[in-house]
Short mmCIF file of N, CA and C in Angstrom, two decimals:
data_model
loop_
_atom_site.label_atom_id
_atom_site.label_comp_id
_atom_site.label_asym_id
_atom_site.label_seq_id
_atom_site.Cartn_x
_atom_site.Cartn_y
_atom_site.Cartn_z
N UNK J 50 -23.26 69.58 -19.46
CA UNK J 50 -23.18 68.30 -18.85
C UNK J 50 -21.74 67.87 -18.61
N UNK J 51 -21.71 66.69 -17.91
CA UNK J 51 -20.60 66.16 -17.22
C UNK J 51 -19.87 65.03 -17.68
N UNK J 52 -18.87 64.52 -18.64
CA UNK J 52 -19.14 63.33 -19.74
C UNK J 52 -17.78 62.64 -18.68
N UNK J 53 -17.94 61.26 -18.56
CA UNK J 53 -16.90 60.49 -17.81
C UNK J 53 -16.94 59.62 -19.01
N UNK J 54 -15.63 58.88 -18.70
CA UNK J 54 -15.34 58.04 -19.53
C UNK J 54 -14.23 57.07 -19.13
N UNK J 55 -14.50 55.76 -19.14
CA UNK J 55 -14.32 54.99 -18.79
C UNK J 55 -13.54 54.08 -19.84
N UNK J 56 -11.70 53.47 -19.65
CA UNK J 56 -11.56 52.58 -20.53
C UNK J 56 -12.03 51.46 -20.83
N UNK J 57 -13.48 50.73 -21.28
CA UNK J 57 -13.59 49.49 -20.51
C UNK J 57 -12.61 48.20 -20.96
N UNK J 58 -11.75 48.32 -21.94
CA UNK J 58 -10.97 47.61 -22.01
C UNK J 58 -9.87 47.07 -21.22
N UNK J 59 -9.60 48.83 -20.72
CA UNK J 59 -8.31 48.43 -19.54
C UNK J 59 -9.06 47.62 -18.15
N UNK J 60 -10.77 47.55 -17.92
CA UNK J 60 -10.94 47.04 -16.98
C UNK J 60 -11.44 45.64 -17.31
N UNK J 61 -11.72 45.70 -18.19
CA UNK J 61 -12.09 43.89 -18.27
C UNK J 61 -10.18 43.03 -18.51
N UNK J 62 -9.63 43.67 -19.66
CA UNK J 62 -8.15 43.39 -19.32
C UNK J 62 -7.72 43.35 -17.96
N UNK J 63 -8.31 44.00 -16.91
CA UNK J 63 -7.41 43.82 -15.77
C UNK J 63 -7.86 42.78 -14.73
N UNK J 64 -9.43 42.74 -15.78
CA UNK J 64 -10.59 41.93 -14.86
C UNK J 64 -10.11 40.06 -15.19
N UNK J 65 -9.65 40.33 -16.20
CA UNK J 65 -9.00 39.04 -16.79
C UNK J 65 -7.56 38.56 -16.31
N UNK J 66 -6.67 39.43 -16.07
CA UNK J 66 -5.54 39.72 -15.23
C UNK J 66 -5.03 38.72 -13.63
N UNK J 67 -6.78 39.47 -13.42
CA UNK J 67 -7.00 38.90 -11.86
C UNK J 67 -7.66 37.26 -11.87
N UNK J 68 -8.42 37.34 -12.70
CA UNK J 68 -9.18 36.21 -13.40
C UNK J 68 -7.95 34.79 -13.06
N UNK J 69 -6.94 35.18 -14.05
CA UNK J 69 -5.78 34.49 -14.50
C UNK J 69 -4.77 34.27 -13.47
N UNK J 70 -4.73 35.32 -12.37
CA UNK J 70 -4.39 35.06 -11.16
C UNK J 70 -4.37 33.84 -10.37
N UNK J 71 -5.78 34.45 -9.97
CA UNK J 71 -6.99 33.16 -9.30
C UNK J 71 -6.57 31.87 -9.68
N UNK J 72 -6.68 31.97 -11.09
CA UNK J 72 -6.60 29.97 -11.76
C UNK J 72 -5.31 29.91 -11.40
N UNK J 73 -4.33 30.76 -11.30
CA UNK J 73 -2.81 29.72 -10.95
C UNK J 73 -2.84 30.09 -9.84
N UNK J 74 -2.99 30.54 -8.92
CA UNK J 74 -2.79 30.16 -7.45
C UNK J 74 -3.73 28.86 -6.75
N UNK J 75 -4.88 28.73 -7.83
CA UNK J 75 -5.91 27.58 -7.84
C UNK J 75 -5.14 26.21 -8.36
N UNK J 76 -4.23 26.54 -9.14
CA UNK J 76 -3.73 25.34 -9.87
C UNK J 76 -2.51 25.12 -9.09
N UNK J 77 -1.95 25.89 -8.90
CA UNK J 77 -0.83 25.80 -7.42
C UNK J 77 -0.95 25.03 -6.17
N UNK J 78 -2.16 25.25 -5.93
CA UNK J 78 -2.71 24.99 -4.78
C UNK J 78 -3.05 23.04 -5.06
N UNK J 79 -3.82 23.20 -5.65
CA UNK J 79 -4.11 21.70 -6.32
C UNK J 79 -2.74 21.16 -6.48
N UNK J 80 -1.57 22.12 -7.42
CA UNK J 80 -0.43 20.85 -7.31
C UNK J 80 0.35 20.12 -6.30
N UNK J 81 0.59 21.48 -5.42
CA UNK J 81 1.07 21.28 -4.17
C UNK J 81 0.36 19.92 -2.87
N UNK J 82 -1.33 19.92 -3.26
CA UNK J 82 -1.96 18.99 -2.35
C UNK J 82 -1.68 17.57 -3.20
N UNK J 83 -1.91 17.59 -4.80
CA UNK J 83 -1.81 16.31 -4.92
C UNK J 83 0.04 15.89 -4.77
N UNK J 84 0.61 16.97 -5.08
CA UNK J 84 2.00 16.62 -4.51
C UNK J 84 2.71 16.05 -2.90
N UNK J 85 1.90 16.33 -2.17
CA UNK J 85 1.88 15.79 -0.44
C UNK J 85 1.02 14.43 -0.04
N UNK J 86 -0.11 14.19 -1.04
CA UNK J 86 -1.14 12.81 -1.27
C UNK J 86 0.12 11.56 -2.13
N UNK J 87 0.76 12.13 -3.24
CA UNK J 87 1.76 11.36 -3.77
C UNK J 87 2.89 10.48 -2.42
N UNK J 88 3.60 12.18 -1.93
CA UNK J 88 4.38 11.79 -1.01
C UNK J 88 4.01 10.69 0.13
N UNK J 89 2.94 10.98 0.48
CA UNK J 89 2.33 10.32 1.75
C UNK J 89 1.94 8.73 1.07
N UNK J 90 1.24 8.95 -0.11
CA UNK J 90 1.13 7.26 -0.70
C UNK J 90 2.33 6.62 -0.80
N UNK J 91 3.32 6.82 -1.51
CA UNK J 91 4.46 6.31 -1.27
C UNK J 91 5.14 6.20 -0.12
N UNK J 92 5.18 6.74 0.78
CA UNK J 92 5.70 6.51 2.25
C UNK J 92 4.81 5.32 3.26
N UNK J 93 3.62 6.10 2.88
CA UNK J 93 2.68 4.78 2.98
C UNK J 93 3.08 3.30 2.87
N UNK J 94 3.26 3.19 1.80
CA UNK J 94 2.94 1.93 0.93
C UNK J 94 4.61 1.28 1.23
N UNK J 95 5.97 2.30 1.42
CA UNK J 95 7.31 1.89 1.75
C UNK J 95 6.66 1.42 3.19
N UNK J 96 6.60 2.12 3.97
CA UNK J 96 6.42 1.13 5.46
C UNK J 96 5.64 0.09 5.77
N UNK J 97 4.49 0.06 4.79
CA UNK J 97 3.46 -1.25 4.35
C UNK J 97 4.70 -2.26 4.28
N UNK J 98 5.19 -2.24 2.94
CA UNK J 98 6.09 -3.08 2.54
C UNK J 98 7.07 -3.98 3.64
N UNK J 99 7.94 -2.49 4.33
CA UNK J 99 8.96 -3.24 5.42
C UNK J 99 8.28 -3.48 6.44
N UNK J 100 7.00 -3.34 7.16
CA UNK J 100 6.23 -4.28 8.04
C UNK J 100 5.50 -5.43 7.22
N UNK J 101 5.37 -5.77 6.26
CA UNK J 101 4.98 -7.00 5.40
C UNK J 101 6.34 -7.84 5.74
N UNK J 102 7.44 -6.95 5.19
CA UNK J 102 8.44 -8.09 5.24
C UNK J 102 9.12 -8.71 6.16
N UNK J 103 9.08 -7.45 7.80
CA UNK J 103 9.31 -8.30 8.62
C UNK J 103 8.25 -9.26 9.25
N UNK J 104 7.28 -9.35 8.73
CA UNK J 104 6.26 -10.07 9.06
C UNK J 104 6.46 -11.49 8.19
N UNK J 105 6.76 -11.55 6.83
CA UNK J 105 7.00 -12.24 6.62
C UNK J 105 8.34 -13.63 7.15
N UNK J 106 9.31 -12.85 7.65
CA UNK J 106 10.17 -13.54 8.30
C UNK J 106 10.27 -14.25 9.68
N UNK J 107 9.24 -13.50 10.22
CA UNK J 107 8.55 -14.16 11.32
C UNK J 107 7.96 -14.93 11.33
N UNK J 108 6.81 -15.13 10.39
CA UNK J 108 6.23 -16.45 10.18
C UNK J 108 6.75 -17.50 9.47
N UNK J 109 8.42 -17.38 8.89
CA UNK J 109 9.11 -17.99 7.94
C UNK J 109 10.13 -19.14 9.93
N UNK J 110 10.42 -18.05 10.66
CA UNK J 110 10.97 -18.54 11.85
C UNK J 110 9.58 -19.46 12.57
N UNK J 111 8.63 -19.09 12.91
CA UNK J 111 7.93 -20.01 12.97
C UNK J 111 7.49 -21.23 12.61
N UNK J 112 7.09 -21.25 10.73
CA UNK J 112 7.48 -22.39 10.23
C UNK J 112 8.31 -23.39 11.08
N UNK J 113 9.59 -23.04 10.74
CA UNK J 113 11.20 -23.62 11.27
C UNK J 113 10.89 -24.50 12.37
N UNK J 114 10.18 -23.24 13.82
CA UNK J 114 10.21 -23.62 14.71
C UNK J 114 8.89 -24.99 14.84
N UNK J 115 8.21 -24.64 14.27
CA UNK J 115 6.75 -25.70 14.03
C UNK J 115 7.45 -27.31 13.20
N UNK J 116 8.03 -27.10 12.16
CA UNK J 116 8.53 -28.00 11.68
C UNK J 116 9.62 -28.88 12.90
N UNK J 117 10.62 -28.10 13.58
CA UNK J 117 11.21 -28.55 14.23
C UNK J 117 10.04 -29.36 15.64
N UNK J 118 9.30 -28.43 16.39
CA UNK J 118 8.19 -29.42 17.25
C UNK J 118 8.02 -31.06 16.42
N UNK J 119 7.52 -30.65 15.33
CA UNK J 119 7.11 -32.06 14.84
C UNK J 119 7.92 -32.79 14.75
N UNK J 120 9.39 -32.41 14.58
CA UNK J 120 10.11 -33.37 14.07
C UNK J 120 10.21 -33.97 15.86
N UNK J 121 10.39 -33.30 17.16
CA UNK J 121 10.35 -33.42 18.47
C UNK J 121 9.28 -34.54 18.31
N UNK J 122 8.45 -34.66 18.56
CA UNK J 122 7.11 -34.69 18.77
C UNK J 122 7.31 -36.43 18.04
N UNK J 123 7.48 -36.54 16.88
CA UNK J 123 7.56 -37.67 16.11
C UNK J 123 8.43 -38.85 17.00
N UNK J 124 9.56 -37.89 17.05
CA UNK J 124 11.18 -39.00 17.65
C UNK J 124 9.96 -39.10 19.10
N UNK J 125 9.35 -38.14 20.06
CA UNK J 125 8.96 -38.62 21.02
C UNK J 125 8.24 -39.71 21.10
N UNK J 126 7.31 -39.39 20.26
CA UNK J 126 6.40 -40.54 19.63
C UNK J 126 6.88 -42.03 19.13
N UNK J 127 7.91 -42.15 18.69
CA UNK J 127 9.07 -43.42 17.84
C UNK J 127 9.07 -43.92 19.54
N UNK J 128 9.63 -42.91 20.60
CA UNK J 128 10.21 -43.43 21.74
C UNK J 128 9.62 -43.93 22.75
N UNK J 129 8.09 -43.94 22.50
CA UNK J 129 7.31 -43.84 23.73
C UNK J 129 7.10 -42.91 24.55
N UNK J 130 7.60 -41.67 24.55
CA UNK J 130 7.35 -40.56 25.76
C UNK J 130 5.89 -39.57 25.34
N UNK J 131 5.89 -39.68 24.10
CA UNK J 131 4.64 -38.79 23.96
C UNK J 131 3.42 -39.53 22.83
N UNK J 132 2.18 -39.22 22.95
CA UNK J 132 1.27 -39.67 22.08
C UNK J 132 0.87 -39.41 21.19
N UNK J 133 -0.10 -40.15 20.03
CA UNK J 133 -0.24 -39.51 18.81
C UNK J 133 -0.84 -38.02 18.82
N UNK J 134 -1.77 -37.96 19.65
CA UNK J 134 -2.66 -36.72 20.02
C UNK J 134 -1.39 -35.33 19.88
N UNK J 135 -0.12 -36.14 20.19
CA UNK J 135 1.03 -34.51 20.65
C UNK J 135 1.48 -34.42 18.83
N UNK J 136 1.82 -35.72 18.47
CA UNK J 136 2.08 -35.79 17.06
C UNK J 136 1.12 -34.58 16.07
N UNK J 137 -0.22 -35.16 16.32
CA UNK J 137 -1.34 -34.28 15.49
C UNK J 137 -1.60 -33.13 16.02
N UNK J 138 -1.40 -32.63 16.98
CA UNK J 138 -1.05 -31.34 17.21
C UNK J 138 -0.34 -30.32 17.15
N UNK J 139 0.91 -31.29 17.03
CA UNK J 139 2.47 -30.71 16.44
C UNK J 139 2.38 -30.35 14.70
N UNK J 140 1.29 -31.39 14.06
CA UNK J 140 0.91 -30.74 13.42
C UNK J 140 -0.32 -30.13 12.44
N UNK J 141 -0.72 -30.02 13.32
CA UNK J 141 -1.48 -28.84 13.17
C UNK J 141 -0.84 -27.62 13.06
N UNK J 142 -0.14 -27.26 14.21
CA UNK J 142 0.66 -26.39 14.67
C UNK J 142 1.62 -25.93 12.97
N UNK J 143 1.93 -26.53 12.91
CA UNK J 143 2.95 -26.52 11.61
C UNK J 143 2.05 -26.43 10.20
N UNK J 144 0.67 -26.64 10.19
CA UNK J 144 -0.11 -26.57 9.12
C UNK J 144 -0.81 -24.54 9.36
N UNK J 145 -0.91 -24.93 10.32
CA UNK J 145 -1.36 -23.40 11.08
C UNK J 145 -0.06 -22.28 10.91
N UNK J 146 0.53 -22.67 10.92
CA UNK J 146 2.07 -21.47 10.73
C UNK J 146 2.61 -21.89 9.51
N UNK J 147 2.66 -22.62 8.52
CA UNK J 147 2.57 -22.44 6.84
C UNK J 147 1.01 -21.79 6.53
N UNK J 148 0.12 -21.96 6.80
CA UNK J 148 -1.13 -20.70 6.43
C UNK J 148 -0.56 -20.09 6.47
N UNK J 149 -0.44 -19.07 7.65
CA UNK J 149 0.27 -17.97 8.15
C UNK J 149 1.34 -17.53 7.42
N UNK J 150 2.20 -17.75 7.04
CA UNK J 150 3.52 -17.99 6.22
C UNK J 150 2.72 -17.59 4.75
N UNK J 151 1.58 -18.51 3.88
CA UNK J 151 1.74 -18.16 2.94
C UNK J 151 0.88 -16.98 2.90
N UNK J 152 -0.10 -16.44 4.04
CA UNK J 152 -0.98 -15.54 4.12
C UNK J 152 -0.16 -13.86 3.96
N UNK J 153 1.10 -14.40 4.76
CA UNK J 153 2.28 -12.94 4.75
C UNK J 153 2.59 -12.65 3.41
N UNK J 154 2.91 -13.76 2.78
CA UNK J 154 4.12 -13.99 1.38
C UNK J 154 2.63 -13.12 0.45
N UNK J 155 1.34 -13.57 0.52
CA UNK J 155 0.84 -12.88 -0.08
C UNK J 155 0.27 -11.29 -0.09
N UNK J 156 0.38 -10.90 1.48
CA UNK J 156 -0.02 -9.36 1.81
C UNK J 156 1.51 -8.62 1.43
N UNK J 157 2.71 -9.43 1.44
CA UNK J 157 3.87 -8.97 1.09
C UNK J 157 3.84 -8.51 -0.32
N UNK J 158 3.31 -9.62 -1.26
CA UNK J 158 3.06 -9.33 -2.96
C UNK J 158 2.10 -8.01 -3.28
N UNK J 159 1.22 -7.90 -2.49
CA UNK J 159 0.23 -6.66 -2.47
C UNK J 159 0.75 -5.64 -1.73
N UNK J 160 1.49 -5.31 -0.98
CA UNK J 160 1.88 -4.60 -0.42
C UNK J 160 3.26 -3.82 -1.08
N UNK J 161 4.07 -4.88 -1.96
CA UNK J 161 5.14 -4.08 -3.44
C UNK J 161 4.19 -4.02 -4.35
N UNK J 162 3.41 -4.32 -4.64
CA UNK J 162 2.64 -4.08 -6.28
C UNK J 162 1.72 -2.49 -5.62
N UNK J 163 1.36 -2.37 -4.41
CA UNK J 163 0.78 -1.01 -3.95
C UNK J 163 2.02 -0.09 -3.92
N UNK J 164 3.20 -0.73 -3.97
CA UNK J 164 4.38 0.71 -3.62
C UNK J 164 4.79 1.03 -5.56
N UNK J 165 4.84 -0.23 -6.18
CA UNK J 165 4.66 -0.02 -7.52
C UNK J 165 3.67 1.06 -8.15
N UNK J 166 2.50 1.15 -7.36
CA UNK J 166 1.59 1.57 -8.40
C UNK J 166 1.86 3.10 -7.55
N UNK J 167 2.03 2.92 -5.84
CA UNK J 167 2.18 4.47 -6.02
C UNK J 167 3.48 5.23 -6.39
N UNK J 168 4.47 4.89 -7.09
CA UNK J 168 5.48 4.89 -8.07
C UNK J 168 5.51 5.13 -9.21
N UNK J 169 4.03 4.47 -9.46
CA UNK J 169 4.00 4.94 -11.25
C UNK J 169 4.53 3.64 -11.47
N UNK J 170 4.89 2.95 -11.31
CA UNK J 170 5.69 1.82 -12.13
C UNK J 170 4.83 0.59 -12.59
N UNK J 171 3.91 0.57 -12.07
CA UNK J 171 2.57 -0.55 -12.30
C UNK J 171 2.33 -0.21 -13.52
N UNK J 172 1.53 -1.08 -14.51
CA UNK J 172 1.05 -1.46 -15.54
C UNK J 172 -0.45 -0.86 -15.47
N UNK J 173 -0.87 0.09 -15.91
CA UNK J 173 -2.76 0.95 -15.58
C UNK J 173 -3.20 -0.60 -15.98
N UNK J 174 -3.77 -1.21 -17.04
CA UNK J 174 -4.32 -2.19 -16.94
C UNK J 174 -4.09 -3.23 -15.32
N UNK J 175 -3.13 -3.23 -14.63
CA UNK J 175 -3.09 -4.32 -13.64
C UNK J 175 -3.40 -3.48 -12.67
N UNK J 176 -3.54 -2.01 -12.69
CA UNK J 176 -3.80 -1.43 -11.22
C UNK J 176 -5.73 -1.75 -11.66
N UNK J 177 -6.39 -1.91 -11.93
CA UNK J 177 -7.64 -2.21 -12.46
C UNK J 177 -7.67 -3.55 -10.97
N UNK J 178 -6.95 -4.03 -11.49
CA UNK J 178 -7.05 -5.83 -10.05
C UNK J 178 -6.33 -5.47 -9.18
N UNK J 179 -5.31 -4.80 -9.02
CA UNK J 179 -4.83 -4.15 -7.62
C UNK J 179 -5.61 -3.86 -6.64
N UNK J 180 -6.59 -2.99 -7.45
CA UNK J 180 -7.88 -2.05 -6.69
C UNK J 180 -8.66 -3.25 -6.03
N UNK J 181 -8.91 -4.19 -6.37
CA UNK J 181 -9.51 -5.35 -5.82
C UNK J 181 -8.85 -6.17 -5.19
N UNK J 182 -8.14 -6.67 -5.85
CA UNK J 182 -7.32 -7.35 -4.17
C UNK J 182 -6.98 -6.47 -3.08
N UNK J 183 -6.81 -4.92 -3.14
CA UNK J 183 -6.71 -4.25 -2.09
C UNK J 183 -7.68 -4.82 -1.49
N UNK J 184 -8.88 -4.66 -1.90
CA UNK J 184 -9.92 -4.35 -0.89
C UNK J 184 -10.15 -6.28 -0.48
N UNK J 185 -10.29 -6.86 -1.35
CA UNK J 185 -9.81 -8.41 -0.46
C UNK J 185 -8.61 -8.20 0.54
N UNK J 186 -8.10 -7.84 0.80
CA UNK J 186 -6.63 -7.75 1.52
C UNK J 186 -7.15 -7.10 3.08
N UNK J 187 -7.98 -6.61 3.23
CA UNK J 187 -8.40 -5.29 4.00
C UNK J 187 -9.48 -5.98 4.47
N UNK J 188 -10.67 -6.75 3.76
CA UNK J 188 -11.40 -7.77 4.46
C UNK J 188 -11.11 -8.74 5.51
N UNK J 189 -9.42 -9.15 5.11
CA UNK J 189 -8.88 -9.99 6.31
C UNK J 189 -8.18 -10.12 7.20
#
């Protein structure tokens, strides 16, 4: 007869080899994607921020400009050239652009506490209410 013989050690060792392979090019792979999800949240959340903030300054110039109508609007009113109707519209106008104003100041606050958290720098207990005012934030 014909006797073969086989190490099976050297093949399960090699079978394990490859095994061990697999998991780090698997774990590679995984670091590399959550490493580009990181990048992209934070880049994210930086241009969130500087369109929050020039948003915020816009509705801060508005204010200004709303406050200034009324103050128009009033002296017109003192003078006879314009009526109460322009008065209460003027402000309105100026009640309508402080909303606005504090509606920014607040997507501005959510919008650094989202660049915080994709930073790592947030508090885990406060990213718990982050997660929720996100999604209030996104409703409006």
């Amino acid at each position: 007869g014909l006797t073969i013989h086989f190490d099976l050690f050297f093949i399960g060792r090699e079978g394990r080899v490859y095994q061990e392979a697999a998991k780090y090019r698997q774990q590679k792979l995984q670091y590399l994607d959550m490493r580009e999800q990181v990048i992209f949240e934070v880049r994210s959340a930086i241009s969130a921020l500087e369109d929050a903030d020039e948003f915020v300054k816009a509705q801060a110039r508005t204010v200004d400009q709303a406050n200034e109508g009324l103050r128009l609007a009033e002296v017109g009113y003192k003078e006879g050239t314009l009526d109460q109707v322009s008065v209460l519209e003027a402000r309105t106008a100026l009640n309508q652009a402080q909303l606005l104003y504090w509606n920014s100041l607040y997507n501005h606050t959510i919008a650094r506490i989202s660049l915080e958290k994709a930073l790592g720098e947030l508090d885990p207990k406060l990213q718990e209410n982050t997660t929720d005012e996100n999604q209030l934030s996104n409703l409006e």
